[in-house]
Amino acid sequence: MQRNKFQWTNIAFQLGAVALALGFTTLVLILADAPPLEAYKNLFVGSFGSIKKFTDVLVAWAPLMLATTGLLVTFTAGLWNIGIEGQITLGAIFTTGVLRVLQDSSAPPTLILTLAILSGMVGGALWAALVGALKTFGGVNEIFGGLGMNFVATALTLWLIFGPWKRPGIGSMSGTEPFPEALWLPQITSLRLSIWSVVIAVAALICIYILLKGTYFGLRLKAVGRNMRSSFILGIPTWQYMMASFLVCGALAGLAGAIQVTAVYHRLIPSISSGYGFLGLLVAMLVNFQALWTLPVALFFAALNIGSIQLPIVLKLDSSLSGVLQGALVLSVIIMEGVRQRFLKAARERS
Amino acid sequence: MNVELIGIRKTFGPVTANDNIHLRILSGTIQGILGENGAGKSTLMKVLSGFIQADQGLILLDGKEVKIHSPADAIHYGVGMLHQDPLDFPPMKVIENFIAGSPGKIIPNAKEVIARFNELQRQFDFTLDPQAHVDRLTVGERQQLEILRLLWLGAQVLILDEPTTGISALQKLKLFETLRKLAAQGKTIIFVSHKLEDVEQLCHRVAVLRRGQLVGEATPPYRIDELVQMMFGKVVSFGGRESYKPGEMALELKDVSIEDYRMRIGPVSLQARKREVIGLAGMEGSGQLLFLRACTGLIRPTAGRMLVNGKDLTGKGYHTFLKNGVVYMPASRMEEGLVPGCSLMEHFVLARDQGGFFVDWEGAQKIAQEQIAGYNIHGRPDSTVESLSGGNQQRTLLALMRTPASLILMEHPTRGLDIESTLYIWSLLKERCSNQGSAILFISSDLDEILQYSDRILVFFAGRVSPPLDAASTTVDQLGQLIGGRGWDAF
Ligand SMILES: Nc1ncnc2c1ncn2[C@@H]1O[C@H](COP(=O)(O)OP(=O)(O)OP(=O)(O)O)[C@@H](O)[C@H]1O
Ligand SMILES: [Mg+2]
């Protein structure tokens, strides 16, 4: 009974947070002289208006999910893996590299694709390992290390696109030469979606959920995240566990990059990560360690991204509106959480 | 200031920590609060000092009802509290800590404040250096600083939650003197403790709590057995000394030297045998902690060799020592022992070296229940460690020590435990000694505990280590002299 009551207040507060975010975004829209209702309608129609649009949302959702599930692991270990953008990028670079080397060989396409995706995971993990090593052996905070590695990853991508991997003739911002269709993850006819990317994303979520909830690894990681010193005294090899969390997150980020190459762009482009790393940080913060919630929340964020694409065309509004709404949502959830804590405290005192 | 608590009630979920408590404390009194672990002492004090709010009840100060919503409110009304577990001290200077939190000017005049600080500390014969860093102070010195700070903020009522557990005998004497002076000035002192002899020496009145209820009050001359009976609801009998049958070598130190930025110890040689208990005595900061930590592998010795069960572990790390059966129990429970946010059950899983990949949560639940019963922890498998009372956190630490252990190293093993639990825990430890053949090395600031439970004693003074003394033929006086630095020429 008591528990029920608290659950209801929790839901009320979550709804309150959404309302607050909507209110704030509406205010921004009014200030920008745009009709708010029209804008929201367009967001909705642009993301769920048709099967095609919805599958586009799923195309964005899969890599976002992969990044977020990875971040759940580093969050559990108490680490801010800002370097995830670079890890996605490196995943994409490794995948592209393997595809380029093997595309003219006689190996079966399935084998080539599998190898390419696996090496994408290795690439992401490697980039994350560097951040982890900087932290554990060099004493560089993972936030600064990660930011630095992000810059390096971006520079590396541009160099590859305009240098060794440039299109025949001249390099361009549109990326490297696209791969033949045989080396794409199979897509649903006439849609951009590959069912494989959805399957991989869901499988990753399930694995991470089990890893964090049901294994010694997950429990030890949680302990390290909550109190490193005590964990060490309890016998947990703390730096190895932090390193492992970087590796897992990096591998998942690399997988996201591999999906971007094999299922979405079919080539390496300059902004191959599409900002899903940073967006994933928002989602991970929002779900607050509850792995299963990433599924709907990431879907919602992906929908906002896709829905906002047509805003400039229809309403002459910038598509960054989705970013405003996403940011406002995270902020208001954090604010509402603070209010909720106070409210619960007051309620306990009254009862 | 007269303090009156009327019908205070506080529950935490199913636990009633304070149940309709009425208590009146007159200005100028030193009021003792006694009670077993988890009796509700800290809770009652936190209610009075604004850290938590009571569900029901009134607080009257000098006859006027006040609503205390926060520690800041409390100090505004003149109520200040020293906590059982010293809260985090940021890396500040003494004088900065002293100024921090005081109302008034934004930029205080440093010279003036230092002069006032020194004037204040002179009243009590404290000798704190205003420019020293707080994290380098001993627990006793931090306590002195905290008292000064609260007085400076205008505290008329001073609450001390188990202030004598972490400090040296000398610092204790000074503390008592200070409290008596403050009471003579008309301040109200509330003194929470488990130590009957402290209460007996110091307090003008005593109130006893049991399971959240006020079960009685007493005035001097106190009858100890009566107080014990009130605290536990039964008679507790004290055990005598037992002799031990030493076994093989558990720990051997050969000319070991240890160093840190403050001092240099050694070279020390020591042979600790199985089933032997060795007490490490000394004023806080005399080197015993450094020595103990070197035996755990947390600090590497600069010279000499260390053998555990005959195996040379010199220069190896803490985890290697742990694998070789060396278990360690630190003093700062929340910083180095327990993981806030994790439940009791999760702790028991973490502390066990089980194989496999998946956690068997059902098995873990069972283990947790066994340990909770075995160590008499007041809590459920899913209670988070921060929701336990201080004494119960201590029992949890003890329950977390791995078995079997060949060497058990402990800092203040019974700090914060009531008498009954202390007896009980030591009986468990002694049992480990005789059944599993563990050797125990422990630090304690309680000389009686050292004499009572050790077979041999090492005394530390400013980095010097005495040869092992036979506990049976050593007296409290001798020990006190050595700790104070007298009588070392004999060695
Ligand atoms: N924040 C909390 N959440 C849940 N339970 C709590 C909390 N604080 C205290 N309790 C419970 O209330 C009871 C009284 O705790 P309290 O800390 O007042 O005991 P105590 O008398 O100070 O004991 P000790 O001597 O061990 O410090 C205990 O059963 C404890 O587990
Ligand atoms: Mg207490």
Coordinates of C-alpha atoms in Angstrom, one line a residue, chain A residues 20-319:
Chain A
L20 CA 8.4 21.2 -17.3
A21 CA 10.6 20.4 -20.3
L22 CA 7.6 20.9 -22.7
G23 CA 6.8 24.2 -21.0
F24 CA 10.4 25.4 -21.4
T25 CA 10.6 24.4 -25.0
T26 CA 7.2 26.0 -25.7
L27 CA 8.6 29.2 -24.2
V28 CA 11.6 29.0 -26.5
L29 CA 9.3 28.5 -29.5
I30 CA 7.1 31.4 -28.6
L31 CA 10.2 33.6 -28.1
A32 CA 11.4 32.4 -31.6
D33 CA 8.0 33.4 -33.0
A34 CA 7.0 29.9 -34.0
P35 CA 3.7 28.2 -33.4
P36 CA 4.4 25.7 -30.7
L37 CA 1.5 23.3 -31.4
E38 CA 2.4 23.2 -35.1
A39 CA 6.0 22.4 -34.2
Y40 CA 5.1 19.6 -31.8
K41 CA 2.7 18.2 -34.4
N42 CA 5.5 18.2 -37.0
L43 CA 7.8 16.5 -34.6
F44 CA 5.3 13.8 -34.0
V45 CA 4.3 13.3 -37.6
G46 CA 8.0 13.5 -38.7
S47 CA 8.9 10.5 -36.5
F48 CA 5.8 8.3 -36.2
G49 CA 3.7 9.6 -39.2
S50 CA 4.4 6.6 -41.4
I51 CA 6.1 3.2 -41.4
K52 CA 9.0 4.7 -43.3
K53 CA 9.4 7.5 -40.8
F54 CA 9.2 5.1 -37.9
T55 CA 11.8 2.8 -39.4
D56 CA 14.0 5.9 -39.8
V57 CA 13.6 6.4 -36.1
L58 CA 14.8 2.9 -35.5
V59 CA 17.8 3.5 -37.7
A60 CA 18.9 6.2 -35.3
W61 CA 17.7 4.3 -32.3
A62 CA 20.0 1.2 -32.7
P63 CA 23.4 3.0 -32.4
L64 CA 22.0 5.3 -29.7
M65 CA 21.0 2.2 -27.7
L66 CA 24.4 0.7 -28.2
A67 CA 26.2 3.8 -27.0
T68 CA 23.8 4.2 -24.0
T69 CA 24.1 0.6 -22.8
G70 CA 27.9 0.9 -23.0
L71 CA 27.7 4.1 -20.9
L72 CA 25.5 2.3 -18.3
V73 CA 28.6 0.2 -17.6
T74 CA 31.0 3.1 -17.1
F75 CA 28.4 5.0 -15.1
T76 CA 28.1 2.0 -12.8
A77 CA 31.8 2.1 -12.2
G78 CA 31.5 5.8 -11.4
L79 CA 33.2 7.0 -14.6
W80 CA 32.3 9.7 -17.1
N81 CA 33.2 8.2 -20.4
I82 CA 33.0 11.4 -22.4
G83 CA 35.4 9.8 -24.9
I84 CA 32.5 7.7 -26.2
E85 CA 32.2 9.9 -29.3
G86 CA 35.8 9.1 -30.3
Q87 CA 35.2 5.4 -29.5
I88 CA 32.2 5.3 -31.9
T89 CA 34.3 7.0 -34.5
L90 CA 37.2 4.5 -34.1
G91 CA 34.7 1.7 -34.4
A92 CA 33.6 3.1 -37.7
I93 CA 37.2 3.7 -38.9
F94 CA 38.2 0.1 -38.1
T95 CA 35.2 -1.3 -39.8
T96 CA 35.8 0.8 -42.9
G97 CA 39.4 -0.3 -42.9
V98 CA 38.6 -4.0 -42.8
L99 CA 35.9 -3.6 -45.4
R100 CA 38.3 -1.7 -47.7
V101 CA 41.0 -4.4 -47.4
L102 CA 38.6 -7.3 -47.9
Q103 CA 36.1 -6.0 -50.4
D104 CA 38.0 -7.1 -53.4
S105 CA 38.9 -10.5 -51.9
S106 CA 37.0 -13.6 -52.7
A107 CA 35.8 -14.2 -49.1
P108 CA 32.0 -14.5 -48.6
P109 CA 30.3 -11.2 -47.8
T110 CA 28.9 -12.5 -44.5
L111 CA 32.4 -13.4 -43.3
I112 CA 33.7 -10.0 -44.4
L113 CA 30.9 -8.2 -42.6
T114 CA 31.3 -10.2 -39.4
L115 CA 35.1 -9.5 -39.4
A116 CA 34.5 -5.8 -40.1
I117 CA 32.0 -5.4 -37.2
L118 CA 34.1 -7.3 -34.8
S119 CA 37.1 -5.2 -35.6
G120 CA 34.9 -2.1 -35.1
M121 CA 34.3 -3.4 -31.6
V122 CA 38.1 -3.8 -31.1
G123 CA 38.7 -0.3 -32.4
G124 CA 36.3 1.2 -29.9
A125 CA 37.6 -0.8 -27.1
L126 CA 41.2 0.2 -28.0
W127 CA 40.3 3.9 -27.9
A128 CA 38.5 3.4 -24.6
A129 CA 41.5 1.5 -23.2
L130 CA 43.7 4.5 -24.0
V131 CA 41.4 6.7 -21.9
G132 CA 41.4 4.1 -19.2
A133 CA 45.2 3.8 -19.3
L134 CA 45.6 7.6 -19.1
K135 CA 43.4 7.6 -16.0
T136 CA 44.9 4.6 -14.2
F137 CA 48.5 5.0 -15.1
G138 CA 48.8 8.7 -16.0
G139 CA 46.4 10.1 -13.5
V140 CA 44.5 12.0 -16.2
N141 CA 40.8 12.4 -15.4
E142 CA 38.7 10.4 -17.9
I143 CA 36.7 13.5 -18.8
F144 CA 39.8 15.3 -20.1
G145 CA 41.4 12.2 -21.5
G146 CA 38.1 11.4 -23.3
L147 CA 37.8 14.9 -24.7
G148 CA 41.3 14.8 -26.0
M149 CA 40.8 11.4 -27.6
N150 CA 37.6 12.7 -29.3
F151 CA 39.6 15.4 -31.0
V152 CA 42.2 13.0 -32.1
A153 CA 39.5 10.7 -33.5
T154 CA 37.9 13.5 -35.5
A155 CA 41.2 14.6 -36.9
L156 CA 42.0 11.0 -37.8
T157 CA 38.7 10.6 -39.7
L158 CA 39.3 13.8 -41.7
W159 CA 42.8 12.8 -42.5
L160 CA 41.7 9.4 -43.8
I161 CA 38.8 10.9 -45.8
F162 CA 41.0 13.5 -47.5
G163 CA 44.2 11.5 -47.5
P164 CA 44.8 7.8 -47.9
W165 CA 41.1 6.8 -48.3
K166 CA 40.0 9.7 -50.5
R167 CA 37.6 9.0 -53.4
P168 CA 39.2 8.5 -56.7
G169 CA 40.0 11.9 -58.0
I170 CA 39.3 14.2 -55.1
G171 CA 38.5 13.8 -51.4
S172 CA 35.3 15.4 -50.2
M173 CA 33.2 16.0 -47.1
S174 CA 30.8 13.4 -48.4
G175 CA 33.2 10.7 -47.2
T176 CA 34.9 7.7 -48.7
E177 CA 33.8 5.7 -51.7
P178 CA 30.6 3.8 -50.8
F179 CA 30.8 0.0 -50.5
P180 CA 29.0 -2.3 -52.8
E181 CA 25.6 -3.4 -51.7
A182 CA 26.8 -6.9 -51.0
L183 CA 28.7 -5.5 -48.0
W184 CA 25.7 -3.8 -46.5
L185 CA 23.9 -5.3 -43.5
P186 CA 20.8 -6.6 -45.3
Q187 CA 18.0 -4.0 -45.3
I188 CA 14.2 -4.3 -45.5
T189 CA 13.2 -3.7 -49.0
S190 CA 12.6 -0.1 -49.9
L191 CA 13.4 1.0 -46.3
R192 CA 16.6 2.2 -44.8
L193 CA 16.3 0.0 -41.8
S194 CA 18.4 -3.2 -41.3
I195 CA 16.6 -5.5 -38.9
W196 CA 20.0 -6.7 -37.9
S197 CA 20.9 -3.4 -36.2
V198 CA 17.7 -3.6 -34.1
V199 CA 18.5 -7.2 -33.2
I200 CA 22.0 -6.3 -32.2
A201 CA 20.9 -3.3 -30.1
V202 CA 18.3 -5.4 -28.2
A203 CA 20.8 -8.2 -27.6
A204 CA 23.3 -5.7 -26.2
L205 CA 20.7 -4.3 -23.8
I206 CA 19.8 -7.8 -22.6
C207 CA 23.4 -8.7 -22.1
I208 CA 24.3 -5.5 -20.2
Y209 CA 21.1 -5.8 -18.1
I210 CA 22.2 -9.3 -17.0
L211 CA 25.8 -8.3 -16.6
L212 CA 24.9 -5.5 -14.2
K213 CA 22.1 -7.2 -12.3
G214 CA 23.1 -10.8 -12.1
T215 CA 26.9 -11.2 -12.2
Y216 CA 29.8 -10.8 -9.8
F217 CA 31.3 -8.5 -12.4
G218 CA 28.3 -6.1 -12.2
L219 CA 28.2 -6.1 -8.5
R220 CA 31.9 -5.5 -8.1
L221 CA 31.7 -2.7 -10.7
K222 CA 28.9 -1.1 -8.6
A223 CA 31.0 -1.3 -5.5
V224 CA 34.0 0.3 -7.3
G225 CA 31.7 3.1 -8.5
R226 CA 30.3 3.8 -5.0
N227 CA 33.5 3.5 -3.0
M228 CA 36.8 2.7 -4.6
R229 CA 38.8 2.5 -1.4
S230 CA 36.4 0.2 0.4
S231 CA 36.2 -2.0 -2.7
F232 CA 40.0 -2.4 -2.7
I233 CA 40.0 -3.3 0.9
L234 CA 37.3 -5.9 0.3
G235 CA 39.6 -7.5 -2.2
I236 CA 38.4 -6.1 -5.5
P237 CA 41.2 -5.3 -8.0
T238 CA 39.8 -1.8 -8.6
W239 CA 41.8 -0.5 -11.5
Q240 CA 41.3 -3.7 -13.5
Y241 CA 37.6 -3.3 -13.0
M242 CA 37.6 0.3 -14.1
M243 CA 39.7 -0.7 -17.1
A244 CA 37.2 -3.5 -17.9
S245 CA 34.3 -1.1 -17.8
F246 CA 36.1 1.1 -20.3
L247 CA 36.7 -1.9 -22.5
V248 CA 33.1 -3.0 -22.5
C249 CA 31.8 0.5 -23.1
G250 CA 34.3 1.0 -25.9
A251 CA 33.4 -2.2 -27.6
L252 CA 29.7 -1.3 -27.6
A253 CA 30.5 2.2 -28.8
G254 CA 32.7 0.6 -31.5
L255 CA 29.8 -1.6 -32.4
A256 CA 27.6 1.5 -32.8
G257 CA 30.2 2.9 -35.2
A258 CA 30.3 -0.4 -37.1
I259 CA 26.5 -0.2 -37.5
Q260 CA 26.8 3.3 -38.7
V261 CA 29.1 2.2 -41.5
T262 CA 27.6 -1.2 -42.4
A263 CA 23.9 -0.4 -42.0
V264 CA 23.5 3.4 -42.4
Y265 CA 26.1 5.3 -44.4
H266 CA 27.9 2.4 -46.1
R267 CA 31.1 4.5 -46.0
L268 CA 33.1 6.6 -43.6
I269 CA 31.8 10.2 -43.3
P270 CA 33.3 13.1 -41.3
S271 CA 30.7 13.1 -38.5
I272 CA 30.1 9.3 -38.5
S273 CA 29.2 9.2 -34.8
S274 CA 26.2 11.5 -35.4
G275 CA 26.6 12.8 -31.9
Y276 CA 25.0 9.6 -30.5
G277 CA 27.7 9.4 -27.9
F278 CA 26.8 12.6 -26.3
L279 CA 23.1 11.9 -26.7
G280 CA 23.7 8.6 -25.1
L281 CA 25.2 10.4 -22.1
L282 CA 21.9 12.3 -21.7
V283 CA 19.9 9.1 -22.0
A284 CA 22.1 7.3 -19.5
M285 CA 21.7 10.1 -17.0
L286 CA 18.0 10.2 -17.5
V287 CA 17.4 6.5 -16.9
N288 CA 19.6 6.7 -13.8
F289 CA 21.1 3.1 -13.8
Q290 CA 17.8 1.4 -14.7
A291 CA 19.0 -0.4 -17.8
L292 CA 15.6 -1.4 -19.1
W293 CA 14.4 2.2 -19.3
T294 CA 17.0 2.9 -21.9
L295 CA 14.8 1.2 -24.5
P296 CA 11.9 3.6 -24.4
V297 CA 13.9 6.7 -23.6
A298 CA 16.4 6.1 -26.4
L299 CA 13.5 5.6 -28.7
F300 CA 12.0 8.9 -27.7
F301 CA 15.3 10.7 -28.2
A302 CA 15.8 9.1 -31.5
A303 CA 12.2 10.1 -32.5
L304 CA 13.0 13.7 -31.5
N305 CA 16.1 13.7 -33.7
I306 CA 14.3 12.3 -36.7
G307 CA 11.1 14.2 -36.2
S308 CA 13.0 17.5 -36.2
I309 CA 14.5 16.9 -39.6
Q310 CA 11.5 18.3 -41.4
L311 CA 11.1 21.4 -39.2
P312 CA 13.3 23.6 -41.3
I313 CA 11.4 22.7 -44.4
V314 CA 7.9 23.0 -43.0
L315 CA 8.2 25.7 -40.4
K316 CA 11.5 27.4 -41.3
L317 CA 12.6 26.4 -37.8
D318 CA 16.1 25.1 -37.1
S319 CA 16.2 21.3 -36.4

